[in-house]
PDB file of C-alpha atoms in Angstrom:
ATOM      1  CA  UNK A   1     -26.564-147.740-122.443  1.00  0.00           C
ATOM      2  CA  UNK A   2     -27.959-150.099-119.985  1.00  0.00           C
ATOM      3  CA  UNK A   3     -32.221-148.701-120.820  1.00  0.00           C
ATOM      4  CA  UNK A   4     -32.078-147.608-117.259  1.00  0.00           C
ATOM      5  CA  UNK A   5     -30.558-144.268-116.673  1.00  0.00           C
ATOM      6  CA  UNK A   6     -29.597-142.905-112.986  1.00  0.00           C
ATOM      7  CA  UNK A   7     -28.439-139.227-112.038  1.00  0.00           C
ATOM      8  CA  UNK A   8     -26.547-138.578-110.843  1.00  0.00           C
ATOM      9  CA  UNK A   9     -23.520-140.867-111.280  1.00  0.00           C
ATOM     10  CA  UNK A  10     -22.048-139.845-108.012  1.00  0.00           C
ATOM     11  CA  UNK A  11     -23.459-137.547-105.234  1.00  0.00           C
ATOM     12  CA  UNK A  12     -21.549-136.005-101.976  1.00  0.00           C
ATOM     13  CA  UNK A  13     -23.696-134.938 -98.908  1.00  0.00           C
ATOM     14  CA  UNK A  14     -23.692-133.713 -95.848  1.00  0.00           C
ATOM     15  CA  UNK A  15     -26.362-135.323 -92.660  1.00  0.00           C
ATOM     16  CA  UNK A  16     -28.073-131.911 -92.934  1.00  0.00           C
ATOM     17  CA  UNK A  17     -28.446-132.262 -96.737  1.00  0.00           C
ATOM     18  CA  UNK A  18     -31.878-133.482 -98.788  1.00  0.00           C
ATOM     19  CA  UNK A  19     -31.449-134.708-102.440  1.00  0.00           C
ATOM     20  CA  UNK A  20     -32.953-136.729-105.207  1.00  0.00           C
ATOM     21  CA  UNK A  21     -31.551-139.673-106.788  1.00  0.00           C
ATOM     22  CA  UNK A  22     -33.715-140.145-110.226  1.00  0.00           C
ATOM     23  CA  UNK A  23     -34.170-143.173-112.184  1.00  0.00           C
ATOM     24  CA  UNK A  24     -35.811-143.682-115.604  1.00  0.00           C
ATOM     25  CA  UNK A  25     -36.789-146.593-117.997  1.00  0.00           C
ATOM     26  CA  UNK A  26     -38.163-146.651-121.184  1.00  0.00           C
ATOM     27  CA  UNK A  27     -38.248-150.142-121.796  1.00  0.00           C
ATOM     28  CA  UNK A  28     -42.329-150.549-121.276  1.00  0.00           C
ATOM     29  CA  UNK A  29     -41.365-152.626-118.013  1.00  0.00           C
ATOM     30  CA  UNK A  30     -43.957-152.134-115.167  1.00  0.00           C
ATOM     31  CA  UNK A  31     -41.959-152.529-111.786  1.00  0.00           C
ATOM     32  CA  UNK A  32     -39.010-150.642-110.198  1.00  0.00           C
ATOM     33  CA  UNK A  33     -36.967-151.214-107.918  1.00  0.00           C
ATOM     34  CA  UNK A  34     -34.556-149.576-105.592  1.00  0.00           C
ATOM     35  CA  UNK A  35     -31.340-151.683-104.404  1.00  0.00           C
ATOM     36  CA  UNK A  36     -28.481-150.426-102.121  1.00  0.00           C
ATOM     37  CA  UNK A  37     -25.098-151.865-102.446  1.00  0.00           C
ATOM     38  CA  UNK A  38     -22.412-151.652 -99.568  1.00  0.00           C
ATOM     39  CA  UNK A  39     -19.291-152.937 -99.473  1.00  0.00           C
ATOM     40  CA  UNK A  40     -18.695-156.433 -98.568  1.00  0.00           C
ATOM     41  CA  UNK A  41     -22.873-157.357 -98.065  1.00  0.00           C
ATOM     42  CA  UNK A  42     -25.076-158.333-100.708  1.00  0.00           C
ATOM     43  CA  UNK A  43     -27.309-156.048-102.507  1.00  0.00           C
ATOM     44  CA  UNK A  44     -30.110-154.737-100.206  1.00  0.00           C
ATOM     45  CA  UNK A  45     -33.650-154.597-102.128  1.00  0.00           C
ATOM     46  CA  UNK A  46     -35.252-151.374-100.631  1.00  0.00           C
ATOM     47  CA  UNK A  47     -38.284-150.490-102.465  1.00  0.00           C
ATOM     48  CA  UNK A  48     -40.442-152.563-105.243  1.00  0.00           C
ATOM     49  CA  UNK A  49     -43.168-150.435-107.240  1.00  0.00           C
ATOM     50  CA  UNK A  50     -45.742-152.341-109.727  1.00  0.00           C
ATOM     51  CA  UNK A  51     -47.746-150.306-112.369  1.00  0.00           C
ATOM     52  CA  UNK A  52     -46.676-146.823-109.773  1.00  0.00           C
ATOM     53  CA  UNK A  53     -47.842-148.458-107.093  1.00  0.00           C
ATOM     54  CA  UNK A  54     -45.243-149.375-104.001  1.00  0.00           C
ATOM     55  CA  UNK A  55     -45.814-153.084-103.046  1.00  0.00           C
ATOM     56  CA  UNK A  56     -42.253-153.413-100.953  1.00  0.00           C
ATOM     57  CA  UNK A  57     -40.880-151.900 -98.219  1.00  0.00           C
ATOM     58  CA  UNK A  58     -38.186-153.346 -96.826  1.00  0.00           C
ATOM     59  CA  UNK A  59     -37.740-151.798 -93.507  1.00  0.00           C
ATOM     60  CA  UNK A  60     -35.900-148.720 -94.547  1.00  0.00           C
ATOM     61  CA  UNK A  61     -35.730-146.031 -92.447  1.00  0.00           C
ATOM     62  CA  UNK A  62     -37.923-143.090 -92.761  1.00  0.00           C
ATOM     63  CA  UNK A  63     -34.652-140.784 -94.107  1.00  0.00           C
ATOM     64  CA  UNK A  64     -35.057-142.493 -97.117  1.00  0.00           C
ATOM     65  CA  UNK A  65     -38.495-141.402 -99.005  1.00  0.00           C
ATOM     66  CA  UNK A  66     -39.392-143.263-102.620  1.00  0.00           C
ATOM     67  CA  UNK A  67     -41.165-142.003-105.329  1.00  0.00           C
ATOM     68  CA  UNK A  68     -42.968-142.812-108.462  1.00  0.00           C
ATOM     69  CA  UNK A  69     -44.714-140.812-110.711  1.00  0.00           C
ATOM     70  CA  UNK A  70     -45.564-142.898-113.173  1.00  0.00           C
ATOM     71  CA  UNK A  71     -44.310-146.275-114.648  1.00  0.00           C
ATOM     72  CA  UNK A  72     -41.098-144.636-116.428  1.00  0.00           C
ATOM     73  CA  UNK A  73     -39.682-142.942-113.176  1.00  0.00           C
ATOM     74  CA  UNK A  74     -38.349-143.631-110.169  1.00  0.00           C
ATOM     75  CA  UNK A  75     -36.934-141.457-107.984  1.00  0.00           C
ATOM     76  CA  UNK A  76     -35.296-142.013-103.978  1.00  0.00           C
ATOM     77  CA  UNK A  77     -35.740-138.587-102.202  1.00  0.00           C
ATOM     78  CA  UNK A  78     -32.826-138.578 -98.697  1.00  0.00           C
ATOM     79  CA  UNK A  79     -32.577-136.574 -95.751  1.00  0.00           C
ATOM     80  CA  UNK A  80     -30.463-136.063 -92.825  1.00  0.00           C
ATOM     81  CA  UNK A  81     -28.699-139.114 -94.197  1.00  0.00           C
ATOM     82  CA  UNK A  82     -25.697-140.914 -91.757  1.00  0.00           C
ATOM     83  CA  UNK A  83     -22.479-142.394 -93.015  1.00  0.00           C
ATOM     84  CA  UNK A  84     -23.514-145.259 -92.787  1.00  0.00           C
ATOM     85  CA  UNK A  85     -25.892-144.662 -95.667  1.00  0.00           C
ATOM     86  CA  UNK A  86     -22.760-144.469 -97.862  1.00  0.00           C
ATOM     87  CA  UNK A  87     -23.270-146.651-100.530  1.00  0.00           C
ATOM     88  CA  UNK A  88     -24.097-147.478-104.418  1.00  0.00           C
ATOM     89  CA  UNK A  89     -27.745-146.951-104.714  1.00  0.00           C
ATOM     90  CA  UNK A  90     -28.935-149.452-107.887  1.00  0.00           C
ATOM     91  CA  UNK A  91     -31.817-148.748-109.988  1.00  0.00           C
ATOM     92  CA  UNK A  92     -33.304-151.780-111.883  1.00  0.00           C
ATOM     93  CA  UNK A  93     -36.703-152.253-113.408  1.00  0.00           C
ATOM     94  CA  UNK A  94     -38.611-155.133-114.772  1.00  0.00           C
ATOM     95  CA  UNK A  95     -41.702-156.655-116.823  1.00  0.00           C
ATOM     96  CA  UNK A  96     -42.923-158.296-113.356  1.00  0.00           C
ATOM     97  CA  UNK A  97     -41.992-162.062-115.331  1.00  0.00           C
ATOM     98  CA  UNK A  98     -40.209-163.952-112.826  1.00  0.00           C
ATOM     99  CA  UNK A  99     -38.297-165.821-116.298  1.00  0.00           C
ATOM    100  CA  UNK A 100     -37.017-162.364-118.076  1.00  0.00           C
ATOM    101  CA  UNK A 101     -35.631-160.940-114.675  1.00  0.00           C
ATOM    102  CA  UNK A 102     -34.643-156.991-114.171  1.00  0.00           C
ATOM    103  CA  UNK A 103     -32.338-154.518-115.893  1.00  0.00           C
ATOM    104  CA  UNK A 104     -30.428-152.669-113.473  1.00  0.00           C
ATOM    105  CA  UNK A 105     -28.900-148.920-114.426  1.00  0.00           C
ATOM    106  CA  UNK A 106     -25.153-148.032-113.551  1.00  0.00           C
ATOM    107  CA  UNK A 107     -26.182-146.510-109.521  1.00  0.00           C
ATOM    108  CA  UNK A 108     -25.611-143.826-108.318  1.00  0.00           C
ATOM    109  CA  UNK A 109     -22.484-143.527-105.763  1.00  0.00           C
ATOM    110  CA  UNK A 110     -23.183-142.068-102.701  1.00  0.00           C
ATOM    111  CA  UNK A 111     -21.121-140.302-100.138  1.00  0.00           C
ATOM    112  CA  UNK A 112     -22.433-138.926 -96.256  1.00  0.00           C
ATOM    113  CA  UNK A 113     -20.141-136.576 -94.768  1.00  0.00           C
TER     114      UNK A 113
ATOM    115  CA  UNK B   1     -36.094-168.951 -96.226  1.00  0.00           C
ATOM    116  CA  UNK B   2     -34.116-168.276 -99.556  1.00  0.00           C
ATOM    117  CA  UNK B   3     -30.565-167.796 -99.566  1.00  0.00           C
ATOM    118  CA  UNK B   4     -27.492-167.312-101.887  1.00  0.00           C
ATOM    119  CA  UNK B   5     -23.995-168.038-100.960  1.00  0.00           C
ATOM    120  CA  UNK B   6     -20.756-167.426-103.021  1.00  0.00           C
ATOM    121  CA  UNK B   7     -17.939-168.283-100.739  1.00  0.00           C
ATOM    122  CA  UNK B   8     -15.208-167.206-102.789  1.00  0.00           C
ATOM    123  CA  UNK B   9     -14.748-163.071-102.161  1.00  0.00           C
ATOM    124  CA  UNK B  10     -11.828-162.431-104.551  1.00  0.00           C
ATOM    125  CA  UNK B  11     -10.337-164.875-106.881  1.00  0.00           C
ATOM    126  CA  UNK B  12      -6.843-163.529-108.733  1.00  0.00           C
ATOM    127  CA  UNK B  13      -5.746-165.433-111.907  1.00  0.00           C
ATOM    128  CA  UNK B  14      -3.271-164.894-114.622  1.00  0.00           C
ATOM    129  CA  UNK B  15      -4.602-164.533-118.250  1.00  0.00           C
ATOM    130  CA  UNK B  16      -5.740-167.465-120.358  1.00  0.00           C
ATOM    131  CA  UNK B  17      -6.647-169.517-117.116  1.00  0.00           C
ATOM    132  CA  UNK B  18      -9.762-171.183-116.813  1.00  0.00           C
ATOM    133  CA  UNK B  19     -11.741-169.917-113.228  1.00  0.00           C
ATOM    134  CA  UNK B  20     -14.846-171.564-111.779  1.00  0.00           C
ATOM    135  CA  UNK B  21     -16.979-169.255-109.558  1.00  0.00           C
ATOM    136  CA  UNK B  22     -19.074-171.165-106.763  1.00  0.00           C
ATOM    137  CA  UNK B  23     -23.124-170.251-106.257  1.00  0.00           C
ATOM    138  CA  UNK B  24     -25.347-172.390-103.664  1.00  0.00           C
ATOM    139  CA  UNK B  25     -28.512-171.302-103.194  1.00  0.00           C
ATOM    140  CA  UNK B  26     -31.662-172.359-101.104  1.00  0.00           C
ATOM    141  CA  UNK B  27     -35.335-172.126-101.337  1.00  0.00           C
ATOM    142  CA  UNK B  28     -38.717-173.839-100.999  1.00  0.00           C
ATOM    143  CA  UNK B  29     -39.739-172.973-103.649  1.00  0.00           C
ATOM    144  CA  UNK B  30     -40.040-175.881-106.687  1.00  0.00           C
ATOM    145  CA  UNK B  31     -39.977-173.432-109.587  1.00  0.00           C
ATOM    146  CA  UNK B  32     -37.798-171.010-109.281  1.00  0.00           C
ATOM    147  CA  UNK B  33     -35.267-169.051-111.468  1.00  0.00           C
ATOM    148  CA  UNK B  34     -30.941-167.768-111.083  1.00  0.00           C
ATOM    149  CA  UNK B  35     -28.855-165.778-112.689  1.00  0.00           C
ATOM    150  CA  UNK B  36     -25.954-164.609-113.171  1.00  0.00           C
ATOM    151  CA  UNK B  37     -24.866-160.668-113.255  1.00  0.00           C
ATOM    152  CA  UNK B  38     -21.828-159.200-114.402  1.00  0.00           C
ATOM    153  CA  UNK B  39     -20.759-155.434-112.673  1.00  0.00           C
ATOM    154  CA  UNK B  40     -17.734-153.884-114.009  1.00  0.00           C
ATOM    155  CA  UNK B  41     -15.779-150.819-112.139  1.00  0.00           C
ATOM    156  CA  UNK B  42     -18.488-149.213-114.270  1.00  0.00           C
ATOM    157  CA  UNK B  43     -21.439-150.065-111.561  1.00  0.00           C
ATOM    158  CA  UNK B  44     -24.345-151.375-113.451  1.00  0.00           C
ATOM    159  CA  UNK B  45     -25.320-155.296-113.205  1.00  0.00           C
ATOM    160  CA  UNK B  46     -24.935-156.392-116.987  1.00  0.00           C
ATOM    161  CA  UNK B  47     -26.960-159.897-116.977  1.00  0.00           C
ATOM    162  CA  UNK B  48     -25.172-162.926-118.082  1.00  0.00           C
ATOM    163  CA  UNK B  49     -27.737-165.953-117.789  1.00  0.00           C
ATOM    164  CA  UNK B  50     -31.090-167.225-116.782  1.00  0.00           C
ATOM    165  CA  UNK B  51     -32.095-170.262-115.776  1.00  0.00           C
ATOM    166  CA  UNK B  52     -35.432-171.834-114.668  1.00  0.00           C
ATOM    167  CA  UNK B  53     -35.379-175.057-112.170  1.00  0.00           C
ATOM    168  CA  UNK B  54     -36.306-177.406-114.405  1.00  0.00           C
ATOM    169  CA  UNK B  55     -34.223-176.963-116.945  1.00  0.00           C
ATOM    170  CA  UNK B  56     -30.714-179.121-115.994  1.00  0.00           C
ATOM    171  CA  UNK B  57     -29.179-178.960-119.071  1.00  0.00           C
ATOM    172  CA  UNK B  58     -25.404-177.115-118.882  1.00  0.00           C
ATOM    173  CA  UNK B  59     -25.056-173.974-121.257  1.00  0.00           C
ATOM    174  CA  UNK B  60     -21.933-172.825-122.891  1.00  0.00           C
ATOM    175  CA  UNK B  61     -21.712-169.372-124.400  1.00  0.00           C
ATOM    176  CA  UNK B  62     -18.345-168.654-125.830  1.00  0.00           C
ATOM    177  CA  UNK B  63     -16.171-168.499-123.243  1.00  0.00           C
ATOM    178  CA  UNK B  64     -18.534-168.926-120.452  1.00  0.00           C
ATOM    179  CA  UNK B  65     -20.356-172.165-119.662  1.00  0.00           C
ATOM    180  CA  UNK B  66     -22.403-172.873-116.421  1.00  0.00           C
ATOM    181  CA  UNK B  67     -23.056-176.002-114.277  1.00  0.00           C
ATOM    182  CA  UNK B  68     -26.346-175.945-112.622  1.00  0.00           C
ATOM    183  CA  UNK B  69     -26.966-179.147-109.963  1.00  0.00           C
ATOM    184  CA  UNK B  70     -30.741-179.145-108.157  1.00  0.00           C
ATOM    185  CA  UNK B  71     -29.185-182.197-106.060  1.00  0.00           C
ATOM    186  CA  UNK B  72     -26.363-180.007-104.609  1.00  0.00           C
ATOM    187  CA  UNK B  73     -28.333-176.635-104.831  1.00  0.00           C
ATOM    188  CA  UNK B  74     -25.262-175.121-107.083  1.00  0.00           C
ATOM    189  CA  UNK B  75     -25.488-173.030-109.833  1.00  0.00           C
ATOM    190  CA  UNK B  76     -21.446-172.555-110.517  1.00  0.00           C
ATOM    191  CA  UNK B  77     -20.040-170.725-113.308  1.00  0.00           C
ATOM    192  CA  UNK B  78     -16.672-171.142-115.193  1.00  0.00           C
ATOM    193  CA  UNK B  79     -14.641-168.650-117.279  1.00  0.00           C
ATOM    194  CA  UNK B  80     -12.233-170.502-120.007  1.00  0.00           C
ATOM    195  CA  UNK B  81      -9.149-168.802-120.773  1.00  0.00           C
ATOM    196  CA  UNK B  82      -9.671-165.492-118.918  1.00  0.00           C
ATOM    197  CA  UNK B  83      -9.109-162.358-120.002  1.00  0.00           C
ATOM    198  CA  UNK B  84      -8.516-158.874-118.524  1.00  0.00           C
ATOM    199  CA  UNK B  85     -11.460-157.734-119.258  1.00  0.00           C
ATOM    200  CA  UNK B  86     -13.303-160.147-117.777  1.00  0.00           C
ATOM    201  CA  UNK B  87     -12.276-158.519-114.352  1.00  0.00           C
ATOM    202  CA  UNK B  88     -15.749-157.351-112.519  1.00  0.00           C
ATOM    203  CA  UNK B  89     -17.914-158.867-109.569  1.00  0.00           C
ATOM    204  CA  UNK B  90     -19.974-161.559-110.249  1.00  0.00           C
ATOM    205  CA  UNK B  91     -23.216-162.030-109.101  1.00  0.00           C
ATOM    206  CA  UNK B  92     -25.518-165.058-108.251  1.00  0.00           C
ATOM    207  CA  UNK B  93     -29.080-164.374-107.759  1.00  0.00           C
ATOM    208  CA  UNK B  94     -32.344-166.337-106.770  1.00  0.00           C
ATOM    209  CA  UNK B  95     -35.880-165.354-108.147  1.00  0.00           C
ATOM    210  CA  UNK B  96     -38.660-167.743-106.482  1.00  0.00           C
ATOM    211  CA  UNK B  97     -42.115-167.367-105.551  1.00  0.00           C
ATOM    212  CA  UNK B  98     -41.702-164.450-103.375  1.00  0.00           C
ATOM    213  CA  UNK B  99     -40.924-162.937-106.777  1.00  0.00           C
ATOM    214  CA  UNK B 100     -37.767-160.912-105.584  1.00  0.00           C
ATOM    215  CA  UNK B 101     -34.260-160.833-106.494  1.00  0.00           C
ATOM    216  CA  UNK B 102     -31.744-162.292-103.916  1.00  0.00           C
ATOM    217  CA  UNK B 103     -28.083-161.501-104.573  1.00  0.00           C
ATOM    218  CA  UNK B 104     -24.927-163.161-102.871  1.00  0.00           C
ATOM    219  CA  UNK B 105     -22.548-161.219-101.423  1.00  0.00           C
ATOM    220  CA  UNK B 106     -20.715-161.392-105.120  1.00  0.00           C
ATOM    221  CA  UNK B 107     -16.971-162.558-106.118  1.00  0.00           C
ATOM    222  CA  UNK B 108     -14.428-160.316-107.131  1.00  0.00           C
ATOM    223  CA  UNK B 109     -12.751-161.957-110.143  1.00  0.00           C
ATOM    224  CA  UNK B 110      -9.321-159.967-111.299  1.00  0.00           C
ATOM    225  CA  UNK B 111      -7.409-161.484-114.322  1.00  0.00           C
ATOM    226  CA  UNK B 112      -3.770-160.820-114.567  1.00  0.00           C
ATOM    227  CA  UNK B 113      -1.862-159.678-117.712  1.00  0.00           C
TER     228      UNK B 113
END
Protein backbone atom coordinates (compact mmCIF):
# COMPACT_ATOMS: atom_id res chain seq x y z
CA UNK A 1 0.00 0.00 0.00
CA UNK A 2 1.63 2.84 -1.69
CA UNK A 3 -0.90 5.86 0.62
CA UNK A 4 -2.19 6.69 -2.78
CA UNK A 5 -4.97 4.54 -4.00
CA UNK A 6 -6.29 4.61 -7.82
CA UNK A 7 -9.53 2.81 -9.25
CA UNK A 8 -9.68 1.38 -11.08
CA UNK A 9 -6.57 -0.75 -11.72
CA UNK A 10 -7.38 -1.17 -15.33
CA UNK A 11 -10.22 0.37 -17.47
CA UNK A 12 -11.39 -0.60 -21.25
CA UNK A 13 -13.30 2.07 -23.34
CA UNK A 14 -14.72 2.80 -26.23
CA UNK A 15 -14.24 6.80 -28.15
CA UNK A 16 -17.97 7.16 -27.37
CA UNK A 17 -17.43 6.22 -23.69
CA UNK A 18 -17.12 8.88 -20.48
CA UNK A 19 -15.52 7.55 -17.20
CA UNK A 20 -13.81 8.49 -14.01
CA UNK A 21 -10.46 7.59 -12.96
CA UNK A 22 -10.36 8.40 -8.96
CA UNK A 23 -7.45 9.01 -6.87
CA UNK A 24 -7.17 9.38 -3.07
CA UNK A 25 -4.49 10.26 -0.39
CA UNK A 26 -4.57 10.34 3.08
CA UNK A 27 -1.23 11.26 3.80
CA UNK A 28 -2.09 15.17 4.84
CA UNK A 29 -0.10 16.13 1.52
CA UNK A 30 -1.57 19.29 -0.18
CA UNK A 31 -0.89 18.88 -4.05
CA UNK A 32 -1.94 16.28 -6.67
CA UNK A 33 -0.99 15.48 -9.53
CA UNK A 34 -2.03 13.69 -12.63
CA UNK A 35 0.83 11.93 -14.85
CA UNK A 36 0.29 9.86 -18.07
CA UNK A 37 2.69 7.20 -18.97
CA UNK A 38 3.04 5.81 -22.65
CA UNK A 39 5.18 3.49 -23.84
CA UNK A 40 8.61 4.36 -24.79
CA UNK A 41 8.21 8.50 -23.68
CA UNK A 42 8.70 9.79 -20.38
CA UNK A 43 6.02 10.40 -17.96
CA UNK A 44 3.75 13.30 -19.10
CA UNK A 45 2.73 15.68 -16.02
CA UNK A 46 -0.94 16.65 -16.92
CA UNK A 47 -2.52 18.39 -14.13
CA UNK A 48 -0.95 19.92 -10.68
CA UNK A 49 -3.62 20.95 -7.89
CA UNK A 50 -2.36 22.90 -4.57
CA UNK A 51 -4.67 23.08 -1.44
CA UNK A 52 -7.88 22.02 -4.36
CA UNK A 53 -6.90 24.51 -6.37
CA UNK A 54 -5.51 23.62 -10.17
CA UNK A 55 -2.23 25.60 -10.72
CA UNK A 56 -1.04 23.32 -13.97
CA UNK A 57 -2.30 22.64 -17.06
CA UNK A 58 -0.24 21.21 -19.31
CA UNK A 59 -1.86 21.55 -22.60
CA UNK A 60 -4.16 18.61 -22.42
CA UNK A 61 -6.84 18.40 -24.52
CA UNK A 62 -10.27 19.32 -23.52
CA UNK A 63 -11.38 15.24 -23.56
CA UNK A 64 -9.62 15.03 -20.55
CA UNK A 65 -11.52 17.05 -17.57
CA UNK A 66 -9.71 17.10 -13.82
CA UNK A 67 -11.21 17.30 -10.69
CA UNK A 68 -10.71 18.00 -7.08
CA UNK A 69 -12.94 18.11 -4.42
CA UNK A 70 -11.00 18.61 -1.75
CA UNK A 71 -7.30 18.00 -0.73
CA UNK A 72 -7.76 14.03 -0.32
CA UNK A 73 -9.22 13.44 -3.92
CA UNK A 74 -8.42 13.56 -7.18
CA UNK A 75 -10.26 12.44 -9.80
CA UNK A 76 -9.58 12.62 -14.11
CA UNK A 77 -13.12 12.60 -15.71
CA UNK A 78 -12.55 11.30 -20.04
CA UNK A 79 -14.63 11.54 -22.94
CA UNK A 80 -14.74 10.57 -26.45
CA UNK A 81 -11.20 9.46 -25.73
CA UNK A 82 -8.80 8.25 -29.04
CA UNK A 83 -6.34 5.41 -29.01
CA UNK A 84 -3.94 7.28 -28.75
CA UNK A 85 -4.97 8.15 -25.22
CA UNK A 86 -4.04 4.54 -24.34
CA UNK A 87 -1.89 4.69 -21.60
CA UNK A 88 -1.02 4.27 -17.66
CA UNK A 89 -2.58 7.21 -16.05
CA UNK A 90 -0.29 7.88 -12.58
CA UNK A 91 -1.64 9.44 -9.59
CA UNK A 92 0.97 10.99 -7.18
CA UNK A 93 0.54 13.58 -4.49
CA UNK A 94 2.83 15.65 -2.42
CA UNK A 95 3.53 18.09 0.67
CA UNK A 96 4.44 20.92 -2.04
CA UNK A 97 8.47 20.54 -0.42
CA UNK A 98 10.58 20.45 -3.35
CA UNK A 99 13.22 18.08 -0.77
CA UNK A 100 10.46 15.26 0.30
CA UNK A 101 9.23 14.83 -3.42
CA UNK A 102 5.72 12.93 -4.39
CA UNK A 103 4.19 9.53 -3.72
CA UNK A 104 2.80 8.15 -6.74
CA UNK A 105 -0.24 5.32 -6.54
CA UNK A 106 -0.05 2.06 -8.77
CA UNK A 107 -2.14 3.96 -12.18
CA UNK A 108 -4.62 3.07 -13.60
CA UNK A 109 -4.19 1.15 -17.14
CA UNK A 110 -6.05 2.43 -19.77
CA UNK A 111 -7.33 1.00 -22.97
CA UNK A 112 -9.35 3.14 -26.14
CA UNK A 113 -11.03 0.94 -28.45
CA UNK B 1 15.17 24.36 -20.11
CA UNK B 2 15.39 21.21 -17.78
CA UNK B 3 15.99 17.93 -19.09
CA UNK B 4 16.63 14.23 -18.09
CA UNK B 5 18.28 11.71 -20.22
CA UNK B 6 18.83 7.92 -19.52
CA UNK B 7 20.29 6.53 -22.65
CA UNK B 8 20.24 3.06 -21.80
CA UNK B 9 16.39 1.61 -22.69
CA UNK B 10 16.84 -2.02 -21.57
CA UNK B 11 19.81 -3.43 -19.88
CA UNK B 12 19.71 -7.59 -19.49
CA UNK B 13 22.12 -9.12 -16.89
CA UNK B 14 22.56 -12.44 -15.30
CA UNK B 15 22.13 -12.69 -11.45
CA UNK B 16 24.76 -11.56 -8.97
CA UNK B 17 26.17 -8.96 -11.58
CA UNK B 18 26.81 -5.60 -10.66
CA UNK B 19 24.72 -2.95 -13.29
CA UNK B 20 25.25 0.82 -13.44
CA UNK B 21 22.23 2.79 -14.79
CA UNK B 22 23.20 6.23 -16.55
CA UNK B 23 21.09 9.70 -15.55
CA UNK B 24 22.25 13.25 -17.06
CA UNK B 25 20.24 15.88 -16.37
CA UNK B 26 20.13 19.73 -17.11
CA UNK B 27 18.85 22.81 -15.54
CA UNK B 28 19.45 26.44 -14.55
CA UNK B 29 18.54 26.11 -11.74
CA UNK B 30 21.47 26.17 -8.71
CA UNK B 31 19.40 24.32 -6.12
CA UNK B 32 17.72 21.77 -7.29
CA UNK B 33 16.79 18.15 -6.26
CA UNK B 34 16.81 14.08 -8.26
CA UNK B 35 15.67 11.06 -7.61
CA UNK B 36 15.46 7.97 -8.27
CA UNK B 37 12.04 5.78 -8.73
CA UNK B 38 11.63 2.24 -8.83
CA UNK B 39 8.22 0.77 -10.96
CA UNK B 40 7.75 -2.85 -10.89
CA UNK B 41 5.26 -4.83 -13.45
CA UNK B 42 3.11 -3.71 -10.53
CA UNK B 43 2.82 0.13 -11.92
CA UNK B 44 3.36 2.41 -9.05
CA UNK B 45 6.79 4.55 -8.79
CA UNK B 46 8.26 3.18 -5.38
CA UNK B 47 10.99 6.04 -4.52
CA UNK B 48 14.50 4.99 -4.06
CA UNK B 49 16.59 8.28 -3.28
CA UNK B 50 16.73 11.99 -2.93
CA UNK B 51 19.24 14.17 -3.39
CA UNK B 52 19.65 17.99 -3.14
CA UNK B 53 22.53 19.83 -5.37
CA UNK B 54 24.67 20.56 -2.87
CA UNK B 55 25.08 17.67 -1.30
CA UNK B 56 28.09 15.58 -3.41
CA UNK B 57 28.65 13.07 -1.12
CA UNK B 58 28.00 9.25 -2.75
CA UNK B 59 25.31 7.12 -0.78
CA UNK B 60 25.28 3.43 -0.46
CA UNK B 61 22.18 1.63 0.75
CA UNK B 62 22.62 -2.07 0.81
CA UNK B 63 22.90 -3.10 -2.40
CA UNK B 64 22.37 0.12 -4.11
CA UNK B 65 24.85 3.00 -4.06
CA UNK B 66 24.64 6.19 -6.29
CA UNK B 67 27.25 8.50 -7.93
CA UNK B 68 26.08 11.98 -8.26
CA UNK B 69 28.72 14.47 -10.39
CA UNK B 70 27.45 18.44 -10.67
CA UNK B 71 30.64 18.77 -13.09
CA UNK B 72 29.27 16.13 -15.56
CA UNK B 73 25.50 16.76 -14.73
CA UNK B 74 25.16 12.78 -13.83
CA UNK B 75 23.33 11.34 -11.26
CA UNK B 76 24.13 7.39 -12.14
CA UNK B 77 23.04 4.58 -10.13
CA UNK B 78 24.59 1.06 -9.61
CA UNK B 79 22.99 -2.24 -8.50
CA UNK B 80 25.70 -4.78 -6.80
CA UNK B 81 25.06 -8.30 -7.28
CA UNK B 82 21.60 -8.18 -8.92
CA UNK B 83 18.87 -10.02 -8.23
CA UNK B 84 15.61 -11.08 -9.94
CA UNK B 85 13.71 -9.10 -8.21
CA UNK B 86 15.34 -6.20 -8.82
CA UNK B 87 13.81 -6.36 -12.43
CA UNK B 88 11.52 -3.00 -12.89
CA UNK B 89 12.07 0.44 -14.78
CA UNK B 90 14.08 2.83 -13.30
CA UNK B 91 13.47 6.24 -13.15
CA UNK B 92 15.60 9.50 -12.99
CA UNK B 93 13.86 12.61 -12.15
CA UNK B 94 14.68 16.44 -11.80
CA UNK B 95 12.81 18.76 -9.24
CA UNK B 96 14.12 22.54 -9.68
CA UNK B 97 12.66 25.81 -9.28
CA UNK B 98 9.83 25.34 -11.55
CA UNK B 99 8.90 22.96 -8.73
CA UNK B 100 7.81 19.99 -11.07
CA UNK B 101 8.85 16.55 -11.53
CA UNK B 102 10.77 15.71 -14.80
CA UNK B 103 11.15 12.01 -15.57
CA UNK B 104 13.52 10.35 -18.26
CA UNK B 105 12.26 8.18 -20.55
CA UNK B 106 13.27 5.29 -17.79
CA UNK B 107 15.58 1.98 -18.21
CA UNK B 108 14.28 -1.31 -18.28
CA UNK B 109 16.59 -3.37 -16.05
CA UNK B 110 15.81 -7.42 -16.31
CA UNK B 111 18.07 -9.73 -14.16
CA UNK B 112 18.53 -13.23 -15.30
CA UNK B 113 18.27 -16.40 -13.12
Amino acid sequence: ETGVTQTPRHLVMGMTNKKSLKCEQHLGHNAMYWYKQSAKKPLELMFVYNFKEQTENNSVPSRFSPECPNSSHLFLHLHTLQPEDSALYLCASSQGLREIGYTFGSGTRLTVV
Amino acid sequence: AQKVTQAQTEISVVEKEDVTLDCVYETRDTTYYLFWYKQPPSGELVFLIRRNSFDEQNEISGRYSWNFQKSTSSFNFTITASQVVDSAVYFCALLDYTDKLIFGTGTRLQVFP
